[in-house]
PDB file of C-alpha atoms in Angstrom:
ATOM      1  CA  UNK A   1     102.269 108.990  81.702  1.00 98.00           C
ATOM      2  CA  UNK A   2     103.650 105.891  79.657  1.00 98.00           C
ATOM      3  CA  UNK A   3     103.582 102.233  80.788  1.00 98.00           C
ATOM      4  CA  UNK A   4     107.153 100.218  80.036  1.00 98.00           C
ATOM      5  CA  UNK A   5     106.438  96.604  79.486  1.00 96.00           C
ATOM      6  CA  UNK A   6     104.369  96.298  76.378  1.00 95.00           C
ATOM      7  CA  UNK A   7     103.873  99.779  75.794  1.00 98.00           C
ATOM      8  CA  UNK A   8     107.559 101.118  75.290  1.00 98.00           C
ATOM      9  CA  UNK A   9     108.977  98.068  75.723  1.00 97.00           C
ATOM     10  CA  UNK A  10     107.527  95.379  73.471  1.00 95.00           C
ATOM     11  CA  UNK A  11     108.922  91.624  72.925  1.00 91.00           C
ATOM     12  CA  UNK A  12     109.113  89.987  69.659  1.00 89.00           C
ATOM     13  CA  UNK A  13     108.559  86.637  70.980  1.00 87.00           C
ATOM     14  CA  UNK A  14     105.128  85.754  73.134  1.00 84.00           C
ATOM     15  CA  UNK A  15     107.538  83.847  75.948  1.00 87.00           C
ATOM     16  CA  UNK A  16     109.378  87.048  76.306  1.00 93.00           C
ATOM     17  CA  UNK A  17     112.243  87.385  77.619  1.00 96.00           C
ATOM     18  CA  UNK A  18     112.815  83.484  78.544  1.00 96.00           C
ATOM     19  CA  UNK A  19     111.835  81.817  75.379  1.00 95.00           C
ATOM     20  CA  UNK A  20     115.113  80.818  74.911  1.00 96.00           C
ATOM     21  CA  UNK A  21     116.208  80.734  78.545  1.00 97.00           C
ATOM     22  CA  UNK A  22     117.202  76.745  79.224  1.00 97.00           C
ATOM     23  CA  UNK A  23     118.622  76.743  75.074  1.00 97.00           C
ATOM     24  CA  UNK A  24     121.457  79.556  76.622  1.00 97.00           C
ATOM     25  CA  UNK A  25     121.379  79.228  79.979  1.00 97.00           C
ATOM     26  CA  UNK A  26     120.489  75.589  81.031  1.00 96.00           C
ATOM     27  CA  UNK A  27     117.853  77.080  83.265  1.00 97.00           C
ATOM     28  CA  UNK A  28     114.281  75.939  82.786  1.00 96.00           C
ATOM     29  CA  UNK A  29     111.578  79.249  82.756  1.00 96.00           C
ATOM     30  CA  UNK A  30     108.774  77.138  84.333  1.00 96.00           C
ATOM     31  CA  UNK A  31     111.598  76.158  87.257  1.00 97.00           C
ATOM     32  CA  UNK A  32     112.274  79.654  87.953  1.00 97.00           C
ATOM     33  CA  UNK A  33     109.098  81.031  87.472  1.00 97.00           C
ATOM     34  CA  UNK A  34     107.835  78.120  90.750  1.00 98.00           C
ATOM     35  CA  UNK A  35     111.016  78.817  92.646  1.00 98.00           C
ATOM     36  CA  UNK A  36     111.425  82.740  92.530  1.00 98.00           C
ATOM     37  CA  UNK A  37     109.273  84.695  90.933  1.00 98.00           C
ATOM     38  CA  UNK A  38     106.201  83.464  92.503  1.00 98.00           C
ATOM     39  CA  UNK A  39     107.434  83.334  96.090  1.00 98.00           C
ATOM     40  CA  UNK A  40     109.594  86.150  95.614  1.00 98.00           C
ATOM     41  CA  UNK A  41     108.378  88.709  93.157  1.00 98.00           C
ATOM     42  CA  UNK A  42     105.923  90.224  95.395  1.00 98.00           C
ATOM     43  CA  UNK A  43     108.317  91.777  97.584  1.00 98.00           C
ATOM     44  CA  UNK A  44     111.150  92.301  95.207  1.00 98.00           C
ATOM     45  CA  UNK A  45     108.502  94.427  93.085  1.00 98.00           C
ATOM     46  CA  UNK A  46     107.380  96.758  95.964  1.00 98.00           C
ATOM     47  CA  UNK A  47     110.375  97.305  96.840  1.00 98.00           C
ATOM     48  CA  UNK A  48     110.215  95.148  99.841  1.00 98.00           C
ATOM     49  CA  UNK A  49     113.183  92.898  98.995  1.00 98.00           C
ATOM     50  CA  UNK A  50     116.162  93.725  96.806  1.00 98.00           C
ATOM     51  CA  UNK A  51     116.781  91.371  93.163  1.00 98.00           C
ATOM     52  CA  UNK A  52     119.661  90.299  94.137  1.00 97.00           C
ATOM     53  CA  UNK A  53     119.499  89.269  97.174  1.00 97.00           C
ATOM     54  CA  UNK A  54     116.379  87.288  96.783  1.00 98.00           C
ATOM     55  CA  UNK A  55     117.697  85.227  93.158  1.00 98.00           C
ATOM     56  CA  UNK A  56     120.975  84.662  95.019  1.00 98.00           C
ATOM     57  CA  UNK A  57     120.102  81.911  97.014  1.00 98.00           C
ATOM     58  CA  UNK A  58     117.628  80.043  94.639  1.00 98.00           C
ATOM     59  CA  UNK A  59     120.174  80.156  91.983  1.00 98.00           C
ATOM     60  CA  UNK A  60     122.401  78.278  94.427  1.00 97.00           C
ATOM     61  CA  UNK A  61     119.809  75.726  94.897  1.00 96.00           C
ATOM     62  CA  UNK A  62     118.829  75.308  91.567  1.00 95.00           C
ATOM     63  CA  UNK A  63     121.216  76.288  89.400  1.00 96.00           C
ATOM     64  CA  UNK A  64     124.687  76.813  91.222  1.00 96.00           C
ATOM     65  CA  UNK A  65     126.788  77.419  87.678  1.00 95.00           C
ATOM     66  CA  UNK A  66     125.046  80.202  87.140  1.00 97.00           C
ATOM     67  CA  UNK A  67     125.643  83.729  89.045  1.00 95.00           C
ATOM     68  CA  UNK A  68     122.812  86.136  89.928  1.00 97.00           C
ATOM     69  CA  UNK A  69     124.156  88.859  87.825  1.00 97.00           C
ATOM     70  CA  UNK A  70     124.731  86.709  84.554  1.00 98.00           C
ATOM     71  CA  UNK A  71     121.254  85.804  84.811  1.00 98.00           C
ATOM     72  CA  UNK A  72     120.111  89.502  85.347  1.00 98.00           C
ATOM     73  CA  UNK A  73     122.325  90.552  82.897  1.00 98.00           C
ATOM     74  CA  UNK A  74     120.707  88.171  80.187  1.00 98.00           C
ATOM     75  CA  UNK A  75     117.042  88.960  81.337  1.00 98.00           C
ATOM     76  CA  UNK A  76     117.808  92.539  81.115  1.00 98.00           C
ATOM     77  CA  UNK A  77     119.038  92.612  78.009  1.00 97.00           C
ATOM     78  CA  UNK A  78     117.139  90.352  76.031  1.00 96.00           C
ATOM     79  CA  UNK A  79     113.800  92.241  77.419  1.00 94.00           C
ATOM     80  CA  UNK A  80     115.438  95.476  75.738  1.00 94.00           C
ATOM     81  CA  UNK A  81     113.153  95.862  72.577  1.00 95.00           C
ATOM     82  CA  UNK A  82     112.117  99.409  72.557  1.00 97.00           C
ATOM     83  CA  UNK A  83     109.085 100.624  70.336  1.00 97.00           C
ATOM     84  CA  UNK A  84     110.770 103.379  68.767  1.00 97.00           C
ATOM     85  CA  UNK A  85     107.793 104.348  66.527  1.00 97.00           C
ATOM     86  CA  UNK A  86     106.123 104.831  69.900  1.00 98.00           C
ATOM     87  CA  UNK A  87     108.860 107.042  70.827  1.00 98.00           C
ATOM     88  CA  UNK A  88     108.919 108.626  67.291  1.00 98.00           C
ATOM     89  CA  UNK A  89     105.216 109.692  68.452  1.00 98.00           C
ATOM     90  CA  UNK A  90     105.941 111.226  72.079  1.00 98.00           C
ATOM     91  CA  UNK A  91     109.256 113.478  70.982  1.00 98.00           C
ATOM     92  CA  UNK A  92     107.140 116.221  68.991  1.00 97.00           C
ATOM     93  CA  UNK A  93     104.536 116.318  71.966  1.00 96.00           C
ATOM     94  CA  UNK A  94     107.545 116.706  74.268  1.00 97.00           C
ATOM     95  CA  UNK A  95     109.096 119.666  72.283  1.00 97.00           C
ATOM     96  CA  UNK A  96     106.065 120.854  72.071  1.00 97.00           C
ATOM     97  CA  UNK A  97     106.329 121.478  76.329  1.00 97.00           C
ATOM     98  CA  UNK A  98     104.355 118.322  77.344  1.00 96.00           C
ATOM     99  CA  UNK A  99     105.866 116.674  80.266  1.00 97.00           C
ATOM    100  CA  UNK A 100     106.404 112.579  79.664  1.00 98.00           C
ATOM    101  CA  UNK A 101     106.600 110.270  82.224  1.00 98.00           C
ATOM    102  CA  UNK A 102     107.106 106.893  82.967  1.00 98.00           C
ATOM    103  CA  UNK A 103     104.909 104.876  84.841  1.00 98.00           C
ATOM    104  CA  UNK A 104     105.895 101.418  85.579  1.00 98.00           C
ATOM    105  CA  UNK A 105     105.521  98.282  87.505  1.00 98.00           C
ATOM    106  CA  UNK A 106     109.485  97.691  88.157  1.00 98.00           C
ATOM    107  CA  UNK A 107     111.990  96.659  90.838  1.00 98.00           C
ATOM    108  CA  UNK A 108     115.161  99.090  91.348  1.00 98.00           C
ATOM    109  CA  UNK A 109     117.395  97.339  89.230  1.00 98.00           C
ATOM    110  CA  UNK A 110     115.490  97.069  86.103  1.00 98.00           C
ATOM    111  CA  UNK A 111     114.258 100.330  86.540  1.00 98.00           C
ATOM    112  CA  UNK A 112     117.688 101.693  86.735  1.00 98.00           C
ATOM    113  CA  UNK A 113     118.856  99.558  83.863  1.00 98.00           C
ATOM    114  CA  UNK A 114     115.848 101.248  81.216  1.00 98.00           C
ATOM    115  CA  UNK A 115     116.810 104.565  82.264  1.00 98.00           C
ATOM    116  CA  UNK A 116     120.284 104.561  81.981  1.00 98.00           C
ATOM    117  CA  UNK A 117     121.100 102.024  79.900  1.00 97.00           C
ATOM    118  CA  UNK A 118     118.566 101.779  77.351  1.00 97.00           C
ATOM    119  CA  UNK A 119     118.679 105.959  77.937  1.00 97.00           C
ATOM    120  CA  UNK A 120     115.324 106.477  78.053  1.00 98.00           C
ATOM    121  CA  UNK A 121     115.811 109.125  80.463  1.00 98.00           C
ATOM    122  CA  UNK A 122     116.518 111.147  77.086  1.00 98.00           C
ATOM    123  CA  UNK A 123     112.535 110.526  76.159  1.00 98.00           C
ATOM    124  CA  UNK A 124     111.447 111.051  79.012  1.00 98.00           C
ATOM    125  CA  UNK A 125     111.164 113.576  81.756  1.00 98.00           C
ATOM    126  CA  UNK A 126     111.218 111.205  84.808  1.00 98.00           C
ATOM    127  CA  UNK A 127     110.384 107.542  85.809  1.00 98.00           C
ATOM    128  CA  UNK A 128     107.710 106.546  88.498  1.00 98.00           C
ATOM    129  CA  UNK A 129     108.160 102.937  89.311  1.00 98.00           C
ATOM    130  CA  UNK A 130     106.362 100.259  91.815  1.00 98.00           C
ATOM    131  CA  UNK A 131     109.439  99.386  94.087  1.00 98.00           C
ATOM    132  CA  UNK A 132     109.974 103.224  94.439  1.00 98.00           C
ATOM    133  CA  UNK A 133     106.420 103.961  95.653  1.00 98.00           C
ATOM    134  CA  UNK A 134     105.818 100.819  97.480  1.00 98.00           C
ATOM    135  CA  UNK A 135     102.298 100.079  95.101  1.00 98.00           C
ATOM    136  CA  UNK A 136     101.618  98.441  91.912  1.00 98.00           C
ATOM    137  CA  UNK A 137      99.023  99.012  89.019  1.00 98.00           C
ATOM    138  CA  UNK A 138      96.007  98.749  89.085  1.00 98.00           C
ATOM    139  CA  UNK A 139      96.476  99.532  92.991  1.00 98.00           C
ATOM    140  CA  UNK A 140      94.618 103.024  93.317  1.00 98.00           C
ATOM    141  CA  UNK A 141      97.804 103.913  95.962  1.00 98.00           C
ATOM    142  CA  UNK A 142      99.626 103.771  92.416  1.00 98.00           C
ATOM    143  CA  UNK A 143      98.443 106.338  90.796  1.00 98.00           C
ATOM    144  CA  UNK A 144      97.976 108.511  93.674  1.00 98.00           C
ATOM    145  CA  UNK A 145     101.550 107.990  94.459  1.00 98.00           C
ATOM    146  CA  UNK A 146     102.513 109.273  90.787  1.00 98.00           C
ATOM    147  CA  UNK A 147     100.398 112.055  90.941  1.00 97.00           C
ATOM    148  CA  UNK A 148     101.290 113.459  93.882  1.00 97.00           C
ATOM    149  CA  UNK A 149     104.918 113.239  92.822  1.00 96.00           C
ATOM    150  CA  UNK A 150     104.809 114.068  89.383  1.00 95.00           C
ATOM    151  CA  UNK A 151     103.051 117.564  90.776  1.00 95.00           C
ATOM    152  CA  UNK A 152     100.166 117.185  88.387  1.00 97.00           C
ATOM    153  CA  UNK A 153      96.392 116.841  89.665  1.00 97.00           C
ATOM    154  CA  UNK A 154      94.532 113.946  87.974  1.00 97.00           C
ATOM    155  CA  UNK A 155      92.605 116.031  85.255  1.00 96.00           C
ATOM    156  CA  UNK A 156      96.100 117.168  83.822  1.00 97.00           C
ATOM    157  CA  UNK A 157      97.494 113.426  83.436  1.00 98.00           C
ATOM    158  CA  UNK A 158      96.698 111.382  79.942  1.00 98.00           C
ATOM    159  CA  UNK A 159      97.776 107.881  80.196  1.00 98.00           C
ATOM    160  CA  UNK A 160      98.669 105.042  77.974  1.00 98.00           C
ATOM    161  CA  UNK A 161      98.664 101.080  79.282  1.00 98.00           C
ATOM    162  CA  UNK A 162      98.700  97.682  77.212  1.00 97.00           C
ATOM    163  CA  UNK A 163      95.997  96.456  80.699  1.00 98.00           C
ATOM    164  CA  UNK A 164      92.118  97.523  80.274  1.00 98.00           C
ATOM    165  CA  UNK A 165      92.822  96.766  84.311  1.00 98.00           C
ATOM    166  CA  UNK A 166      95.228  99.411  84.411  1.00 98.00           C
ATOM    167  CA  UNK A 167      93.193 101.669  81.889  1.00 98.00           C
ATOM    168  CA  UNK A 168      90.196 101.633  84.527  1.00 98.00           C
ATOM    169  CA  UNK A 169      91.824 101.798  87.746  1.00 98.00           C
ATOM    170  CA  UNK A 170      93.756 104.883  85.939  1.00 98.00           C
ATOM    171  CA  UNK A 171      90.325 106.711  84.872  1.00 97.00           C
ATOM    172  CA  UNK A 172      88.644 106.004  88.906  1.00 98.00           C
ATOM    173  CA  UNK A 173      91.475 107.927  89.854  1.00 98.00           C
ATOM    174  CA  UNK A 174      90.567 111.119  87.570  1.00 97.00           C
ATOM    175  CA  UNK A 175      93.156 110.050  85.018  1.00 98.00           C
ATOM    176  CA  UNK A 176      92.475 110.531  81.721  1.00 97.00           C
ATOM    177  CA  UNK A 177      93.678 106.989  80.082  1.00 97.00           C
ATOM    178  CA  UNK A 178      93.754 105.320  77.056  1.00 97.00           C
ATOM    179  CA  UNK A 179      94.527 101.007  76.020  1.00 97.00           C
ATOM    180  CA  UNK A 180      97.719 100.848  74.048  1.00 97.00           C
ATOM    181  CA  UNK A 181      98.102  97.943  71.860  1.00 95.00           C
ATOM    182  CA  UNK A 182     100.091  99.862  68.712  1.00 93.00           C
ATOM    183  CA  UNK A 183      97.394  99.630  66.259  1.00 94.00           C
ATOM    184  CA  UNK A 184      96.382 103.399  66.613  1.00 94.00           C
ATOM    185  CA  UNK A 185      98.098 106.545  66.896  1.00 95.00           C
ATOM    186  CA  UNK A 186      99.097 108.504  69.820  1.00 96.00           C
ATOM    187  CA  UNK A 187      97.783 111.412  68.540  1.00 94.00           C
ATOM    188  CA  UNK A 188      94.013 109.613  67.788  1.00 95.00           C
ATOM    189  CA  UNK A 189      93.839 108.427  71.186  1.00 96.00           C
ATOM    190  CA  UNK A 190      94.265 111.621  73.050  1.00 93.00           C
ATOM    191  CA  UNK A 191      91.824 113.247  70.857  1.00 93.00           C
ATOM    192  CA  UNK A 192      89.211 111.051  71.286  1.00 92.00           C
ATOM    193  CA  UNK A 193      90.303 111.240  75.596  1.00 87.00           C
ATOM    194  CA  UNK A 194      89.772 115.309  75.036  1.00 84.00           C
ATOM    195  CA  UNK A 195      86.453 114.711  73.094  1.00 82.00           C
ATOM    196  CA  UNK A 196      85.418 111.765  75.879  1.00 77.00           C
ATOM    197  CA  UNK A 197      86.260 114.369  78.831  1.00 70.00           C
ATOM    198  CA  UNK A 198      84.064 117.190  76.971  1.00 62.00           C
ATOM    199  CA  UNK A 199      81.019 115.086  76.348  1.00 58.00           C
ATOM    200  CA  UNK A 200      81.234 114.379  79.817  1.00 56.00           C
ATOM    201  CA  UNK A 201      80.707 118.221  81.363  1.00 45.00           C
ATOM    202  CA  UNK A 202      77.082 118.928  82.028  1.00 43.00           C
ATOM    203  CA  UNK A 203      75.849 122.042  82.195  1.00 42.00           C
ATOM    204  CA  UNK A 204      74.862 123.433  86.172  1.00 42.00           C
ATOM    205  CA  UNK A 205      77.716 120.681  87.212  1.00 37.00           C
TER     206      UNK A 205
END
């Protein structure tokens, strides 16, 4: 199981995808961040409330020149900076019969849009997302959720997240986890999981 945003998907800049928002698009991040993502994101992010039809309307209040999907559009794409080293580390373990996974806090669009369009659904063997379960990390219902779909029990799951929050609520779960922050291989971290879970047995347990 692989986290997206800062894991697989990791931006350049430390404003993200806005930095440059009100330069290109005359819309101020701070403005949007007040009017729609905090009232808004909530719902649109378990799935409670679609993108679209929540952005809609405060773009017509705040910013009327400037359509839903143009905004989208630009947030989607200039989020798109894929860690292909990363990837370069999970393709031998997934010819090698390992099943990948994503595990993600996304709504439906963006979601779709990694899949498809930035094609990780050729990495990967399937996407578990927060609008799609109706939970979000580090909610235990999360990882539950992706268990239970993925078909694997908790001992067989290894999982890598750029949140120690996420990283714990992973490992209460029966996850085996690991922080991500790109300064050590994939391959170190899962053997020092497999060594962590080993020291753990006790004999007469």
């Amino acid at each position: 199981m692989v986290d997206v945003d800062g894991v697989v998907i990791v931006h350049p800049e430390p404003g993200g995808w806005s930095t440059h928002l009100e330069r290109d698009l005359g819309l101020s991040p701070s403005l949007l961040q007040s009017a729609f993502f905090a009232p808004h994101w909530p719902d649109i992010i378990l799935g409670r409330a679609g993108l679209r039809e929540r952005l809609a309307p405060v773009l017509a209040e705040m910013a009327p020149e400037l359509d839903a999907g143009r905004l989208i559009r630009y947030w989607f794409e200039k989020d798109a900076h894929l860690d292909h080293g990363l990837l370069a580390q999970l393709a031998p373990i997934r010819a090698g019969g390992v099943k990948l996974f994503l595990a993600t806090v996304q709504e439906h669009e963006c979601a779709s849009y990694i899949w498809d369009e930035l094609s990780l659904k050729q990495h990967f063997d399937g996407i578990h997302y927060a609008a799609e379960l109706g939970f979000a990390k580090p909610e235990a219902r999360f990882f539950r959720s992706v268990s239970e779909r993925s078909g694997f029990s908790p001992a067989e799951i290894f999982f890598i997240d750029d949140k120690q929050a996420n990283v714990e609520a992973a490992r209460l779960e029966g996850w085996s986890a690991a922080l991500w922050d790109g300064t050590r291989s994939l391959a170190s971290l899962m053997e020092e999981a497999a060594k962590s879970e080993k020291s753990d047995v006790r004999p007469g347990g």
